[in-house]
Amino acid sequence: MKLRKRILEQNDKKAIPQLHELARNAHVHSIVLMGYLYDQKPNLVAKNPKYAAQYWHVSAKSGDSVSLYNLGILYLNGRGVPKDIATAKRLFSMSSSNGLFQANYILGQMEESNKNYNLAMNHYKKCVSVNYLPQCKTRYAINAITRTKLTPREAQDAVSQLTSASSSGDLEATYTLSRLAAEGVVINKSYSSMVYYLELMMRSPKSNAHYKQLASNMYRSYNPPPDDVKAGKDKYSRANAGNALHPKLMSFKPIDPTATILDAGGVLR
């Protein structure tokens, strides 16, 4: 751990030969880190995704979930290896089986892009209970609402998943809740609730120009009555008194399907 901190936090290039020696001696975490440096840290070593792939191929043989995931990312994007979607799917599936739930989200995204919505939902379902991956709840719920015929209980569960994901900082979930409230889909139609979610979306510390534009479009399209605007904004102000919502919203981490990772679930190993 000390060696890792020297390299990643202090940018100490003098520590890399020691890391390389550990990797040569089949220390899996060192092999994973060497691959990560070649793929993601050009300030420390010359960027070379081919070298990264070679390192991760070695550690993947031991079943290391991060190595399997990272190889999947490389094959998905054709970086350092030939682009091969079938191989990427196989590697993500192996990574998931070995406990890296983020791989399920990527698999779900891949199936959604091919309009295989049932398969996508099956992948998302495997990670909906993982607290640090609210995106799984969001995408599962959105597909359930838009692609399936829900029972009242299933609709309630989908809304609960969106609410949980929204409270964890996933602005896609927050935007979806605002749309459901505006249209009265699976929840009661309520412009004040729409406004509450739009305020949450715009004022979140993770908000950006995209979500602020969506909120502006919603206000313009639905033109909520002044009383509902006031009620929604007041509800947001009460909920966020003293920035109470911000710490949890700040914990949200988007998943980049082009980026390799260093740790499973954001936990330092």
mmCIF file of C-alpha atoms in Angstrom:
data_model
loop_
_atom_site.group_PDB
_atom_site.id
_atom_site.type_symbol
_atom_site.label_atom_id
_atom_site.label_comp_id
_atom_site.label_asym_id
_atom_site.label_seq_id
_atom_site.Cartn_x
_atom_site.Cartn_y
_atom_site.Cartn_z
ATOM 1 C CA MET A 1 0.000 0.000 0.000
ATOM 2 C CA LYS A 2 2.869 2.399 0.790
ATOM 3 C CA LEU A 3 4.434 1.730 -2.596
ATOM 4 C CA ARG A 4 1.127 2.341 -4.317
ATOM 5 C CA LYS A 5 0.669 5.665 -2.508
ATOM 6 C CA ARG A 6 4.166 6.764 -3.472
ATOM 7 C CA ILE A 7 3.359 6.122 -7.108
ATOM 8 C CA LEU A 8 -0.243 7.319 -7.382
ATOM 9 C CA GLU A 9 -0.365 10.104 -4.800
ATOM 10 C CA GLN A 10 3.198 11.383 -4.854
ATOM 11 C CA ASN A 11 3.939 10.611 -8.524
ATOM 12 C CA ASP A 12 7.215 9.045 -7.421
ATOM 13 C CA LYS A 13 8.748 7.497 -10.538
ATOM 14 C CA LYS A 14 11.605 6.082 -8.455
ATOM 15 C CA ALA A 15 9.137 3.605 -6.927
ATOM 16 C CA ILE A 16 8.182 2.082 -10.281
ATOM 17 C CA PRO A 17 11.211 -0.273 -10.587
ATOM 18 C CA GLN A 18 10.253 -1.798 -7.235
ATOM 19 C CA LEU A 19 6.671 -2.210 -8.456
ATOM 20 C CA HIS A 20 7.954 -3.797 -11.656
ATOM 21 C CA GLU A 21 10.014 -6.277 -9.658
ATOM 22 C CA LEU A 22 6.974 -7.254 -7.595
ATOM 23 C CA ALA A 23 5.004 -7.730 -10.805
ATOM 24 C CA ARG A 24 7.758 -9.937 -12.219
ATOM 25 C CA ASN A 25 7.418 -12.063 -9.089
ATOM 26 C CA ALA A 26 3.715 -12.636 -9.849
ATOM 27 C CA HIS A 27 2.307 -10.242 -7.236
ATOM 28 C CA VAL A 28 -1.172 -9.791 -8.695
ATOM 29 C CA HIS A 29 -1.931 -6.325 -7.332
ATOM 30 C CA SER A 30 1.408 -5.073 -8.643
ATOM 31 C CA ILE A 31 0.673 -6.550 -12.066
ATOM 32 C CA VAL A 32 -2.711 -4.796 -12.090
ATOM 33 C CA LEU A 33 -1.109 -1.492 -11.118
ATOM 34 C CA MET A 34 1.602 -1.793 -13.780
ATOM 35 C CA GLY A 35 -1.106 -2.261 -16.398
ATOM 36 C CA TYR A 36 -3.004 0.718 -15.031
ATOM 37 C CA LEU A 37 0.077 2.932 -15.240
ATOM 38 C CA TYR A 38 0.603 2.053 -18.895
ATOM 39 C CA ASP A 39 -3.050 2.713 -19.735
ATOM 40 C CA GLN A 40 -3.932 5.669 -17.510
ATOM 41 C CA LYS A 41 -0.810 7.399 -16.157
ATOM 42 C CA PRO A 42 1.241 8.919 -19.004
ATOM 43 C CA ASN A 43 2.801 11.292 -16.466
ATOM 44 C CA LEU A 44 4.553 8.303 -14.877
ATOM 45 C CA VAL A 45 5.292 5.962 -17.799
ATOM 46 C CA ALA A 46 4.977 6.270 -21.568
ATOM 47 C CA LYS A 47 1.372 5.433 -22.423
ATOM 48 C CA ASN A 48 1.193 1.981 -24.001
ATOM 49 C CA PRO A 49 -2.151 0.132 -23.893
ATOM 50 C CA LYS A 50 -0.509 -2.911 -25.502
ATOM 51 C CA TYR A 51 1.740 -3.268 -22.461
ATOM 52 C CA ALA A 52 -1.287 -2.759 -20.219
ATOM 53 C CA ALA A 53 -3.094 -5.591 -21.982
ATOM 54 C CA GLN A 54 -0.080 -7.861 -21.601
ATOM 55 C CA TYR A 55 0.061 -7.253 -17.855
ATOM 56 C CA TRP A 56 -3.665 -7.759 -17.389
ATOM 57 C CA HIS A 57 -3.662 -10.943 -19.447
ATOM 58 C CA VAL A 58 -1.215 -12.357 -16.891
ATOM 59 C CA SER A 59 -3.211 -11.354 -13.798
ATOM 60 C CA ALA A 60 -6.524 -12.307 -15.434
ATOM 61 C CA LYS A 61 -5.341 -15.911 -15.523
ATOM 62 C CA SER A 62 -5.598 -15.941 -11.726
ATOM 63 C CA GLY A 63 -9.227 -14.785 -11.991
ATOM 64 C CA ASP A 64 -8.533 -11.222 -10.859
ATOM 65 C CA SER A 65 -11.810 -9.383 -11.428
ATOM 66 C CA VAL A 66 -10.226 -5.975 -12.100
ATOM 67 C CA SER A 67 -7.882 -7.419 -14.724
ATOM 68 C CA LEU A 68 -10.771 -9.177 -16.442
ATOM 69 C CA TYR A 69 -12.809 -5.959 -16.404
ATOM 70 C CA ASN A 70 -9.945 -3.867 -17.750
ATOM 71 C CA LEU A 71 -9.271 -6.310 -20.558
ATOM 72 C CA GLY A 72 -12.971 -6.112 -21.377
ATOM 73 C CA ILE A 73 -12.683 -2.330 -21.636
ATOM 74 C CA LEU A 74 -9.687 -2.632 -23.951
ATOM 75 C CA TYR A 75 -11.430 -5.140 -26.234
ATOM 76 C CA LEU A 76 -14.652 -3.111 -26.176
ATOM 77 C CA ASN A 77 -12.819 -0.004 -27.356
ATOM 78 C CA GLY A 78 -10.088 -1.606 -29.468
ATOM 79 C CA ARG A 79 -7.344 -0.043 -27.378
ATOM 80 C CA GLY A 80 -4.082 -1.972 -27.249
ATOM 81 C CA VAL A 81 -5.891 -5.019 -28.644
ATOM 82 C CA PRO A 82 -8.145 -5.613 -31.674
ATOM 83 C CA LYS A 83 -11.723 -4.531 -31.061
ATOM 84 C CA ASP A 84 -13.729 -7.656 -30.246
ATOM 85 C CA ILE A 85 -17.181 -7.230 -28.712
ATOM 86 C CA ALA A 86 -17.710 -10.950 -28.112
ATOM 87 C CA THR A 87 -14.440 -11.193 -26.191
ATOM 88 C CA ALA A 88 -15.316 -8.051 -24.233
ATOM 89 C CA LYS A 89 -18.664 -9.554 -23.189
ATOM 90 C CA ARG A 90 -16.987 -12.792 -22.125
ATOM 91 C CA LEU A 91 -14.424 -10.926 -20.024
ATOM 92 C CA PHE A 92 -17.063 -8.719 -18.382
ATOM 93 C CA SER A 93 -19.129 -11.807 -17.568
ATOM 94 C CA MET A 94 -16.106 -13.451 -15.955
ATOM 95 C CA SER A 95 -15.341 -10.273 -14.019
ATOM 96 C CA SER A 96 -18.931 -10.137 -12.782
ATOM 97 C CA SER A 97 -18.816 -13.785 -11.729
ATOM 98 C CA ASN A 98 -15.713 -12.957 -9.704
ATOM 99 C CA GLY A 99 -17.465 -10.160 -7.842
ATOM 100 C CA LEU A 100 -16.937 -6.954 -9.814
ATOM 101 C CA PHE A 101 -20.515 -5.726 -10.154
ATOM 102 C CA GLN A 102 -19.619 -2.726 -12.298
ATOM 103 C CA ALA A 103 -19.154 -5.219 -15.125
ATOM 104 C CA ASN A 104 -22.892 -5.928 -14.991
ATOM 105 C CA TYR A 105 -23.623 -2.277 -15.671
ATOM 106 C CA ILE A 106 -21.340 -2.274 -18.715
ATOM 107 C CA LEU A 107 -22.965 -5.474 -19.983
ATOM 108 C CA GLY A 108 -26.379 -3.882 -19.517
ATOM 109 C CA GLN A 109 -25.299 -0.831 -21.494
ATOM 110 C CA MET A 110 -23.979 -3.040 -24.283
ATOM 111 C CA GLU A 111 -27.264 -4.934 -24.522
ATOM 112 C CA GLU A 112 -29.313 -1.722 -24.421
ATOM 113 C CA SER A 113 -27.289 -0.317 -27.311
ATOM 114 C CA ASN A 114 -28.325 -3.403 -29.295
ATOM 115 C CA LYS A 115 -31.959 -3.046 -28.155
ATOM 116 C CA ASN A 116 -31.789 -6.310 -26.215
ATOM 117 C CA TYR A 117 -33.741 -4.828 -23.338
ATOM 118 C CA ASN A 118 -34.600 -8.029 -21.492
ATOM 119 C CA LEU A 119 -30.958 -9.077 -21.455
ATOM 120 C CA ALA A 120 -29.994 -5.584 -20.320
ATOM 121 C CA MET A 121 -32.448 -5.777 -17.422
ATOM 122 C CA ASN A 122 -31.050 -9.153 -16.411
ATOM 123 C CA HIS A 123 -27.584 -7.625 -16.132
ATOM 124 C CA TYR A 124 -28.793 -4.549 -14.248
ATOM 125 C CA LYS A 125 -30.787 -6.722 -11.866
ATOM 126 C CA LYS A 126 -27.557 -8.347 -10.689
ATOM 127 C CA CYS A 127 -26.238 -5.024 -9.405
ATOM 128 C CA VAL A 128 -29.347 -3.128 -8.238
ATOM 129 C CA SER A 129 -28.558 -3.997 -4.617
ATOM 130 C CA VAL A 130 -25.019 -2.573 -4.804
ATOM 131 C CA ASN A 131 -25.082 0.772 -3.000
ATOM 132 C CA TYR A 132 -22.120 2.287 -4.844
ATOM 133 C CA LEU A 133 -23.711 1.582 -8.256
ATOM 134 C CA PRO A 134 -26.998 3.537 -8.258
ATOM 135 C CA GLN A 135 -26.802 3.555 -12.063
ATOM 136 C CA CYS A 136 -27.925 -0.078 -12.017
ATOM 137 C CA LYS A 137 -31.110 0.856 -10.165
ATOM 138 C CA THR A 138 -31.736 3.711 -12.572
ATOM 139 C CA ARG A 139 -31.341 1.757 -15.777
ATOM 140 C CA TYR A 140 -33.228 -1.267 -14.464
ATOM 141 C CA ALA A 141 -36.154 0.909 -13.382
ATOM 142 C CA ILE A 142 -36.249 2.930 -16.604
ATOM 143 C CA ASN A 143 -36.305 -0.226 -18.705
ATOM 144 C CA ALA A 144 -38.926 -1.794 -16.460
ATOM 145 C CA ILE A 145 -41.192 1.246 -16.811
ATOM 146 C CA THR A 146 -40.696 1.802 -20.538
ATOM 147 C CA ARG A 147 -40.245 -1.757 -21.820
ATOM 148 C CA THR A 148 -42.470 -3.987 -19.678
ATOM 149 C CA LYS A 149 -46.011 -4.135 -18.357
ATOM 150 C CA LEU A 150 -45.718 -3.643 -14.608
ATOM 151 C CA THR A 151 -47.972 -4.769 -11.806
ATOM 152 C CA PRO A 152 -48.744 -2.066 -9.209
ATOM 153 C CA ARG A 153 -46.157 -3.636 -6.887
ATOM 154 C CA GLU A 154 -43.523 -3.720 -9.623
ATOM 155 C CA ALA A 155 -44.249 -0.095 -10.494
ATOM 156 C CA GLN A 156 -43.819 0.844 -6.836
ATOM 157 C CA ASP A 157 -40.510 -1.027 -6.723
ATOM 158 C CA ALA A 158 -39.292 0.773 -9.850
ATOM 159 C CA VAL A 159 -40.103 4.163 -8.337
ATOM 160 C CA SER A 160 -38.347 3.160 -5.108
ATOM 161 C CA GLN A 161 -35.248 2.228 -7.090
ATOM 162 C CA LEU A 162 -35.281 5.571 -8.897
ATOM 163 C CA THR A 163 -35.756 7.427 -5.622
ATOM 164 C CA SER A 164 -32.848 5.565 -4.051
ATOM 165 C CA ALA A 165 -30.608 6.205 -7.059
ATOM 166 C CA SER A 166 -31.581 9.877 -7.099
ATOM 167 C CA SER A 167 -30.762 10.286 -3.410
ATOM 168 C CA SER A 168 -27.355 8.734 -4.171
ATOM 169 C CA GLY A 169 -26.613 11.405 -6.744
ATOM 170 C CA ASP A 170 -27.584 9.810 -10.064
ATOM 171 C CA LEU A 171 -29.071 12.737 -11.951
ATOM 172 C CA GLU A 172 -30.524 10.489 -14.641
ATOM 173 C CA ALA A 173 -32.751 9.023 -11.930
ATOM 174 C CA THR A 174 -33.664 12.506 -10.700
ATOM 175 C CA TYR A 175 -34.566 13.633 -14.206
ATOM 176 C CA THR A 176 -36.647 10.498 -14.755
ATOM 177 C CA LEU A 177 -38.595 11.142 -11.551
ATOM 178 C CA SER A 178 -39.313 14.693 -12.705
ATOM 179 C CA ARG A 179 -40.669 13.352 -16.000
ATOM 180 C CA LEU A 180 -42.816 10.729 -14.272
ATOM 181 C CA ALA A 181 -44.271 13.368 -11.941
ATOM 182 C CA ALA A 182 -44.966 15.735 -14.837
ATOM 183 C CA GLU A 183 -46.743 13.059 -16.878
ATOM 184 C CA GLY A 184 -48.364 11.084 -14.068
ATOM 185 C CA VAL A 185 -46.683 7.857 -15.187
ATOM 186 C CA VAL A 186 -46.547 5.177 -12.422
ATOM 187 C CA ILE A 187 -46.780 7.982 -9.838
ATOM 188 C CA ASN A 188 -49.409 10.639 -9.244
ATOM 189 C CA LYS A 189 -49.157 13.650 -11.514
ATOM 190 C CA SER A 190 -47.676 16.497 -9.504
ATOM 191 C CA TYR A 191 -46.047 19.642 -10.816
ATOM 192 C CA SER A 192 -44.739 20.489 -7.363
ATOM 193 C CA SER A 193 -42.931 17.128 -7.286
ATOM 194 C CA MET A 194 -41.634 17.800 -10.779
ATOM 195 C CA VAL A 195 -40.238 21.125 -9.582
ATOM 196 C CA TYR A 196 -38.668 19.499 -6.519
ATOM 197 C CA TYR A 197 -36.746 17.029 -8.677
ATOM 198 C CA LEU A 198 -35.765 19.694 -11.186
ATOM 199 C CA GLU A 199 -34.376 21.865 -8.387
ATOM 200 C CA LEU A 200 -32.498 18.869 -7.014
ATOM 201 C CA MET A 201 -31.118 18.169 -10.483
ATOM 202 C CA MET A 202 -30.025 21.754 -11.140
ATOM 203 C CA ARG A 203 -28.566 22.423 -7.705
ATOM 204 C CA SER A 204 -26.769 19.140 -7.211
ATOM 205 C CA PRO A 205 -22.992 19.566 -6.818
ATOM 206 C CA LYS A 206 -22.721 17.020 -9.641
ATOM 207 C CA SER A 207 -24.983 18.952 -12.021
ATOM 208 C CA ASN A 208 -23.697 20.152 -15.376
ATOM 209 C CA ALA A 209 -24.810 22.087 -18.430
ATOM 210 C CA HIS A 210 -26.629 19.055 -19.851
ATOM 211 C CA TYR A 211 -28.879 18.554 -16.833
ATOM 212 C CA LYS A 212 -29.433 22.266 -16.323
ATOM 213 C CA GLN A 213 -30.606 22.506 -19.932
ATOM 214 C CA LEU A 214 -32.953 19.551 -19.407
ATOM 215 C CA ALA A 215 -34.429 21.303 -16.380
ATOM 216 C CA SER A 216 -34.867 24.531 -18.324
ATOM 217 C CA ASN A 217 -36.612 22.621 -21.103
ATOM 218 C CA MET A 218 -38.928 20.949 -18.584
ATOM 219 C CA TYR A 219 -39.920 24.255 -17.009
ATOM 220 C CA ARG A 220 -40.609 25.707 -20.443
ATOM 221 C CA SER A 221 -42.543 22.673 -21.720
ATOM 222 C CA TYR A 222 -44.792 22.115 -18.698
ATOM 223 C CA ASN A 223 -45.034 25.701 -17.436
ATOM 224 C CA PRO A 224 -46.026 24.684 -13.881
ATOM 225 C CA PRO A 225 -48.364 27.054 -11.985
ATOM 226 C CA PRO A 226 -46.644 29.523 -9.618
ATOM 227 C CA ASP A 227 -48.079 27.814 -6.519
ATOM 228 C CA ASP A 228 -46.599 24.488 -7.598
ATOM 229 C CA VAL A 229 -43.257 26.117 -8.355
ATOM 230 C CA LYS A 230 -43.188 27.628 -4.875
ATOM 231 C CA ALA A 231 -44.227 24.364 -3.218
ATOM 232 C CA GLY A 232 -41.571 22.384 -5.088
ATOM 233 C CA LYS A 233 -38.818 24.879 -4.354
ATOM 234 C CA ASP A 234 -39.834 25.092 -0.694
ATOM 235 C CA LYS A 235 -39.691 21.298 -0.437
ATOM 236 C CA TYR A 236 -36.194 21.306 -1.892
ATOM 237 C CA SER A 237 -35.069 24.054 0.493
ATOM 238 C CA ARG A 238 -36.339 22.101 3.493
ATOM 239 C CA ALA A 239 -34.732 18.868 2.318
ATOM 240 C CA ASN A 240 -31.393 20.548 1.658
ATOM 241 C CA ALA A 241 -31.253 22.796 4.717
ATOM 242 C CA GLY A 242 -27.593 23.283 5.559
ATOM 243 C CA ASN A 243 -26.634 21.455 2.348
ATOM 244 C CA ALA A 244 -27.782 18.239 4.017
ATOM 245 C CA LEU A 245 -28.165 16.467 0.677
ATOM 246 C CA HIS A 246 -24.774 17.347 -0.765
ATOM 247 C CA PRO A 247 -22.461 14.800 0.927
ATOM 248 C CA LYS A 248 -24.409 11.841 -0.429
ATOM 249 C CA LEU A 249 -24.889 13.452 -3.837
ATOM 250 C CA MET A 250 -21.149 14.100 -4.064
ATOM 251 C CA SER A 251 -20.396 10.399 -3.613
ATOM 252 C CA PHE A 252 -21.847 9.548 -7.035
ATOM 253 C CA LYS A 253 -19.274 8.312 -9.542
ATOM 254 C CA PRO A 254 -20.206 8.018 -13.219
ATOM 255 C CA ILE A 255 -19.044 4.930 -15.083
ATOM 256 C CA ASP A 256 -16.955 5.602 -18.173
ATOM 257 C CA PRO A 257 -17.110 2.668 -20.633
ATOM 258 C CA THR A 258 -13.733 3.713 -22.043
ATOM 259 C CA ALA A 259 -11.880 3.910 -18.722
ATOM 260 C CA THR A 260 -9.998 1.106 -17.024
ATOM 261 C CA ILE A 261 -10.015 0.952 -13.233
ATOM 262 C CA LEU A 262 -7.688 0.126 -10.383
ATOM 263 C CA ASP A 263 -10.031 -1.213 -7.733
ATOM 264 C CA ALA A 264 -13.177 -3.258 -7.400
ATOM 265 C CA GLY A 265 -15.991 -1.104 -6.044
ATOM 266 C CA GLY A 266 -13.725 1.826 -5.330
ATOM 267 C CA VAL A 267 -12.095 -0.011 -2.426
ATOM 268 C CA LEU A 268 -8.327 0.288 -2.229
ATOM 269 C CA ARG A 269 -6.697 -3.098 -2.276
#
